[in-house]
Amino acid sequence: MIKNRKAFIVGLKSTILSNKEIIFLKKYKPWGIILFSRNIRSIEQTIKLTTKIKKIFKDKKYPILIDQEGGRVNRLSKIISFDNLTSEYFGNLFIKDKKKFNIIYKLFIDKTSYLLKLIGVNINTIPVLDLRVKGASNIIGDRSFSKNKKIISKIGDICINYFYENSIGTVIKHIPGHGLAKVDSHNFTPVVTKSLNYLNKNDFFPFKKKQSYFAMTAHVIYRSIDKLNTATHSKKVINLIRNKIGFKNILISDDLSMKSLKDDLKTNTIKTFSAGCNLALHCNGKLSEMKIVGDNSPKVNNFILKKTSLFYKILS
């Protein structure tokens, strides 16, 4: 069943599937769906939505993703408030009192996982492993655990393990590191000028040796590696992600509708795959754009099939 799908993930417009979206899903067969606050009004409504999606694909384990970080990135805001539970809060707690951290962070992830499974979601796009950098864009800010690379790495491992214990997949982001970006990649193209040696020792460090089934690329240009292309569109950066950072699982692009990417959507989709990303992500729910991504995404290959099958094994 997975082998008939195409290598992209899309968002939906609202709280119910429209007839046009149903036709789209049946025709294009995306690998997965990502939910946002606009799709979630209540627990009951979201269960109906995810159940319908899974019925279309005849797959109870069909990948349904969400950005549920806590703090200001809280897609479950109509169900529960996690406003104060930022990554920064947990990073500070880890330094102050590791015993208390272990108890509260596990409770946080257990509760988050319970709600995600209840509404039919099986992949959470966390942890954010970007460094907190003074003077950088606030797009990361308190979404980062720390300015200390080793603390980020340790909490990242704990986060991934706790979610897997709860049968929820994770997506480490934004590989190989968004922390130095001085502008928001939703609106502009960040350019990082630090040397490769510096990046390897610092920003890239938290992403190494991570056991996550998924990672999401940064729409960031790293001048010392590739002067022209963001990580999402750079064969050089993705080669580094695979060989130096050592991430060997499914690589998902960040949202292709973000303004950091300067080409038209068709070109941005094609470049995503030619650079070496496994799955293209498109989030805004605009059907005309979704069709462009679908038309220019390949069928899932054996690598994606194998890795998806391994991920399915953790799902209860």
Coordinates of C-alpha atoms in Angstrom, one line a residue:
M1 CA 0.0 0.0 0.0
I2 CA 2.8 2.4 0.8
K3 CA 4.5 1.7 -2.5
N4 CA 1.6 3.3 -4.4
R5 CA 2.1 6.7 -2.7
K6 CA 4.0 9.8 -3.9
A7 CA 6.9 11.3 -1.9
F8 CA 5.2 14.4 -0.5
I9 CA 3.3 15.6 2.5
V10 CA 0.5 18.2 2.4
G11 CA -1.6 20.3 4.7
L12 CA -5.4 20.6 4.5
K13 CA -7.6 23.7 4.4
S14 CA -10.0 23.3 7.2
T15 CA -11.6 21.0 9.9
I16 CA -13.3 18.7 7.4
L17 CA -12.2 17.2 4.1
S18 CA -13.7 19.0 1.1
N19 CA -14.8 16.9 -1.9
K20 CA -12.0 18.4 -3.9
E21 CA -9.5 17.4 -1.2
I22 CA -10.9 13.8 -1.2
I23 CA -10.5 13.6 -5.0
F24 CA -6.9 15.0 -4.6
L25 CA -5.9 12.5 -2.0
K26 CA -7.3 9.6 -4.0
K27 CA -5.5 10.7 -7.2
Y28 CA -2.2 11.9 -5.9
K29 CA -1.8 9.6 -2.9
P30 CA 0.6 11.7 -0.7
W31 CA 2.9 9.8 1.7
G32 CA 1.5 11.8 4.6
I33 CA -0.7 14.7 5.9
I34 CA 0.3 17.5 8.3
L35 CA -2.3 19.1 10.6
F36 CA -2.3 22.7 11.8
S37 CA -4.4 24.7 14.2
R38 CA -6.8 25.5 11.4
N39 CA -7.6 21.8 11.2
I40 CA -8.3 21.3 14.9
R41 CA -11.5 22.5 16.6
S42 CA -12.1 19.8 19.1
I43 CA -11.0 16.2 19.9
E44 CA -14.1 14.7 18.4
Q45 CA -13.9 16.7 15.2
T46 CA -10.2 15.9 14.7
I47 CA -10.8 12.1 15.3
K48 CA -13.4 12.2 12.5
L49 CA -10.9 14.0 10.2
T50 CA -8.0 11.7 10.8
T51 CA -10.3 8.6 10.6
K52 CA -11.6 9.7 7.2
I53 CA -8.0 10.2 5.9
K54 CA -6.9 6.8 7.1
K55 CA -10.0 5.2 5.5
I56 CA -9.2 6.8 2.1
F57 CA -5.7 5.1 2.2
K58 CA -7.0 1.9 3.9
D59 CA -4.2 2.3 6.4
K60 CA -4.6 2.7 10.2
K61 CA -1.0 3.7 10.4
Y62 CA -1.1 6.3 7.7
P63 CA 1.4 9.1 8.6
I64 CA -0.3 12.1 10.1
L65 CA 2.1 14.8 11.3
I66 CA 1.7 17.8 13.6
D67 CA 4.0 20.6 14.9
Q68 CA 3.2 20.2 18.6
E69 CA 6.3 21.7 20.3
G70 CA 4.6 23.4 23.3
G71 CA 5.1 27.1 24.0
R72 CA 4.1 29.3 21.0
V73 CA 4.1 26.4 18.6
N74 CA 0.9 24.7 20.0
R75 CA -1.4 23.3 17.3
L76 CA -3.6 21.9 20.1
S77 CA -4.4 25.3 21.5
K78 CA -8.2 24.8 21.2
I79 CA -7.8 21.6 23.2
I80 CA -5.1 22.3 25.8
S81 CA -2.7 25.1 26.8
F82 CA 1.0 24.4 26.8
D83 CA 2.0 28.1 26.6
N84 CA 4.5 28.1 29.4
L85 CA 6.1 24.8 28.5
T86 CA 8.7 26.0 26.0
S87 CA 11.8 24.2 25.0
E88 CA 13.7 27.0 26.8
Y89 CA 11.8 26.2 30.0
F90 CA 12.8 22.5 29.8
G91 CA 16.4 23.4 29.0
N92 CA 16.7 25.7 32.0
L93 CA 15.1 23.0 34.2
F94 CA 17.6 20.4 32.9
I95 CA 20.4 22.6 34.2
K96 CA 18.8 23.5 37.5
D97 CA 17.4 20.1 38.6
K98 CA 17.8 17.0 36.4
K99 CA 15.6 14.9 38.6
K100 CA 12.7 17.3 38.4
F101 CA 13.4 17.8 34.7
N102 CA 13.1 14.0 34.1
I103 CA 9.7 13.8 35.9
I104 CA 8.1 16.9 34.3
Y105 CA 9.5 16.4 30.8
K106 CA 8.3 12.8 30.8
L107 CA 4.8 13.9 32.0
F108 CA 4.8 16.6 29.2
I109 CA 5.7 14.1 26.5
D110 CA 3.3 11.4 27.9
K111 CA 0.4 13.8 27.9
T112 CA 1.3 15.2 24.5
S113 CA 1.6 11.6 23.1
Y114 CA -1.8 10.6 24.7
L115 CA -3.5 13.6 23.0
L116 CA -1.8 13.0 19.6
K117 CA -2.7 9.3 19.6
L118 CA -6.3 10.1 20.7
I119 CA -6.8 12.5 17.7
G120 CA -5.1 10.1 15.3
V121 CA -1.7 11.7 14.9
N122 CA 1.5 9.5 14.9
I123 CA 4.4 11.9 14.1
N124 CA 5.4 15.0 16.0
T125 CA 7.8 17.4 14.3
I126 CA 10.0 17.8 17.3
P127 CA 12.6 18.1 18.8
V128 CA 14.0 21.5 17.6
L129 CA 17.8 21.0 17.9
D130 CA 18.8 24.5 16.8
L131 CA 21.1 26.5 19.0
R132 CA 19.9 29.5 20.8
V133 CA 22.1 32.3 19.4
K134 CA 22.2 35.9 20.7
G135 CA 21.3 38.4 17.9
A136 CA 19.7 35.7 15.7
S137 CA 16.1 35.9 14.4
N138 CA 13.5 35.1 17.1
I139 CA 11.9 32.5 14.8
I140 CA 13.9 30.0 16.9
G141 CA 14.3 31.8 20.2
D142 CA 12.6 30.0 23.1
R143 CA 11.9 27.0 20.8
S144 CA 15.5 26.1 21.4
F145 CA 16.5 24.1 24.5
S146 CA 19.7 26.0 25.1
K147 CA 22.7 27.9 23.8
N148 CA 24.8 24.9 24.9
K149 CA 25.1 22.3 22.1
K150 CA 25.6 19.4 24.5
I151 CA 22.5 20.2 26.5
I152 CA 20.4 20.4 23.3
S153 CA 21.9 17.0 22.1
K154 CA 21.1 15.3 25.4
I155 CA 17.5 16.6 25.7
G156 CA 17.0 15.8 22.0
D157 CA 17.9 12.1 22.7
I158 CA 15.5 12.0 25.7
C159 CA 12.7 13.6 23.7
I160 CA 13.1 11.1 20.8
N161 CA 13.2 8.2 23.2
Y162 CA 10.2 9.3 25.3
F163 CA 8.1 9.8 22.1
Y164 CA 9.1 6.4 20.7
E165 CA 8.1 4.7 24.0
N166 CA 4.7 6.3 23.4
S167 CA 4.6 5.0 19.7
I168 CA 5.0 8.5 18.2
G169 CA 7.6 9.3 15.5
T170 CA 9.8 12.4 15.8
V171 CA 11.2 14.8 13.2
I172 CA 14.5 16.5 14.3
K173 CA 14.7 20.0 12.9
H174 CA 16.0 22.2 11.3
I175 CA 18.9 20.1 10.1
P176 CA 21.8 20.9 9.9
G177 CA 21.0 24.0 12.1
H178 CA 18.9 27.1 11.9
G179 CA 20.2 28.9 15.1
L180 CA 22.5 31.4 13.4
A181 CA 19.8 32.6 11.0
K182 CA 19.3 36.4 11.4
V183 CA 16.0 36.5 9.4
D184 CA 12.9 34.3 9.5
S185 CA 13.0 31.8 6.6
H186 CA 9.2 32.0 6.4
N187 CA 9.7 35.4 4.9
F188 CA 13.4 35.8 3.8
T189 CA 16.4 33.7 2.9
P190 CA 18.8 33.4 5.9
V191 CA 22.5 33.3 5.0
V192 CA 25.0 31.9 7.5
T193 CA 28.6 32.9 6.9
K194 CA 30.4 31.0 9.6
S195 CA 33.2 28.6 8.6
L196 CA 32.5 24.9 8.0
N197 CA 34.8 24.1 10.9
Y198 CA 32.8 26.3 13.2
L199 CA 29.5 24.9 12.1
N200 CA 30.6 21.3 12.5
K201 CA 31.7 22.0 16.1
N202 CA 28.7 24.0 17.0
D203 CA 25.4 24.3 15.1
F204 CA 25.7 20.8 13.4
F205 CA 26.7 19.1 16.7
P206 CA 23.2 18.5 18.2
F207 CA 22.0 16.7 15.1
K208 CA 24.7 14.0 15.3
K209 CA 23.9 10.4 16.3
K210 CA 20.2 11.0 16.6
Q211 CA 17.9 8.0 16.3
S212 CA 14.9 9.8 14.9
Y213 CA 13.2 8.2 11.9
F214 CA 12.7 11.7 10.3
A215 CA 14.5 15.0 10.0
M216 CA 13.4 18.3 8.5
T217 CA 15.8 20.5 6.5
A218 CA 16.6 24.2 7.1
H219 CA 15.8 26.7 4.3
V220 CA 19.1 28.3 5.1
I221 CA 22.2 29.0 2.9
Y222 CA 25.5 28.0 4.5
R223 CA 28.0 30.0 2.5
S224 CA 31.0 27.9 3.4
I225 CA 29.3 24.8 1.9
D226 CA 27.1 26.1 -0.9
K227 CA 27.0 29.8 -1.8
L228 CA 23.7 29.6 -3.8
N229 CA 21.3 27.0 -2.4
T230 CA 19.5 26.5 0.9
A231 CA 20.1 23.2 2.6
T232 CA 16.8 21.9 1.2
H233 CA 18.1 22.5 -2.4
S234 CA 21.8 21.8 -1.9
K235 CA 23.4 18.4 -2.8
K236 CA 26.5 19.5 -0.9
V237 CA 24.6 20.2 2.3
I238 CA 22.5 17.0 2.1
N239 CA 25.7 15.0 1.4
L240 CA 27.1 16.5 4.6
I241 CA 23.9 15.7 6.5
R242 CA 24.2 12.1 5.3
N243 CA 28.0 11.5 5.7
K244 CA 29.3 14.0 8.3
I245 CA 26.3 14.4 10.6
G246 CA 25.4 10.8 9.9
F247 CA 21.6 11.1 9.5
K248 CA 20.6 8.0 7.5
N249 CA 16.7 8.0 7.7
I250 CA 13.9 9.9 6.0
L251 CA 14.8 13.5 5.1
I252 CA 11.8 15.9 4.8
S253 CA 12.0 19.4 3.3
D254 CA 10.7 22.3 5.4
D255 CA 7.6 23.9 3.9
L256 CA 8.0 24.6 0.2
S257 CA 5.6 27.5 0.3
M258 CA 8.0 29.5 2.6
K259 CA 9.5 32.6 1.0
S260 CA 13.1 31.6 1.7
L261 CA 12.9 29.6 -1.5
K262 CA 13.0 32.0 -4.4
D263 CA 12.0 29.8 -7.4
D264 CA 8.5 29.0 -8.5
L265 CA 6.8 26.1 -6.7
K266 CA 7.4 23.6 -9.5
T267 CA 11.1 24.3 -9.6
N268 CA 11.3 24.3 -5.8
T269 CA 9.7 20.9 -5.7
I270 CA 12.0 19.4 -8.4
K271 CA 15.1 20.9 -6.8
T272 CA 14.1 19.4 -3.4
F273 CA 14.3 15.9 -4.8
S274 CA 17.3 16.4 -7.0
A275 CA 19.3 17.7 -4.0
G276 CA 18.5 14.5 -2.1
C277 CA 15.5 15.1 0.1
N278 CA 13.2 12.1 0.4
L279 CA 9.9 13.8 1.0
A280 CA 8.6 17.3 0.0
L281 CA 6.5 19.2 2.5
H282 CA 3.8 21.7 1.5
C283 CA 1.7 23.2 4.3
N284 CA -0.7 26.0 3.3
G285 CA -3.6 23.8 2.1
K286 CA -4.0 25.6 -1.3
L287 CA -5.2 23.0 -3.7
S288 CA -3.7 24.6 -6.8
E289 CA -0.3 24.6 -5.2
M290 CA -0.7 21.0 -3.8
K291 CA -1.3 19.8 -7.3
I292 CA 1.9 21.4 -8.5
V293 CA 3.8 19.6 -5.7
G294 CA 2.0 16.3 -6.4
D295 CA 2.7 16.5 -10.1
N296 CA 6.4 17.1 -9.6
S297 CA 7.0 14.5 -6.8
P298 CA 8.2 11.0 -7.6
K299 CA 6.6 7.8 -6.3
V300 CA 8.1 6.6 -3.1
N301 CA 11.3 4.6 -3.7
N302 CA 12.6 1.5 -2.0
F303 CA 14.5 3.6 0.6
I304 CA 11.3 5.4 1.7
L305 CA 9.4 2.1 1.7
K306 CA 12.0 0.4 3.9
K307 CA 12.3 3.3 6.4
T308 CA 8.5 3.8 6.5
S309 CA 8.0 0.1 7.3
L310 CA 10.6 0.3 10.1
F311 CA 8.7 3.4 11.5
Y312 CA 5.3 1.5 11.3
K313 CA 6.8 -1.1 13.6
I314 CA 6.9 1.3 16.5
L315 CA 3.2 2.2 16.1
S316 CA 1.0 0.4 18.5

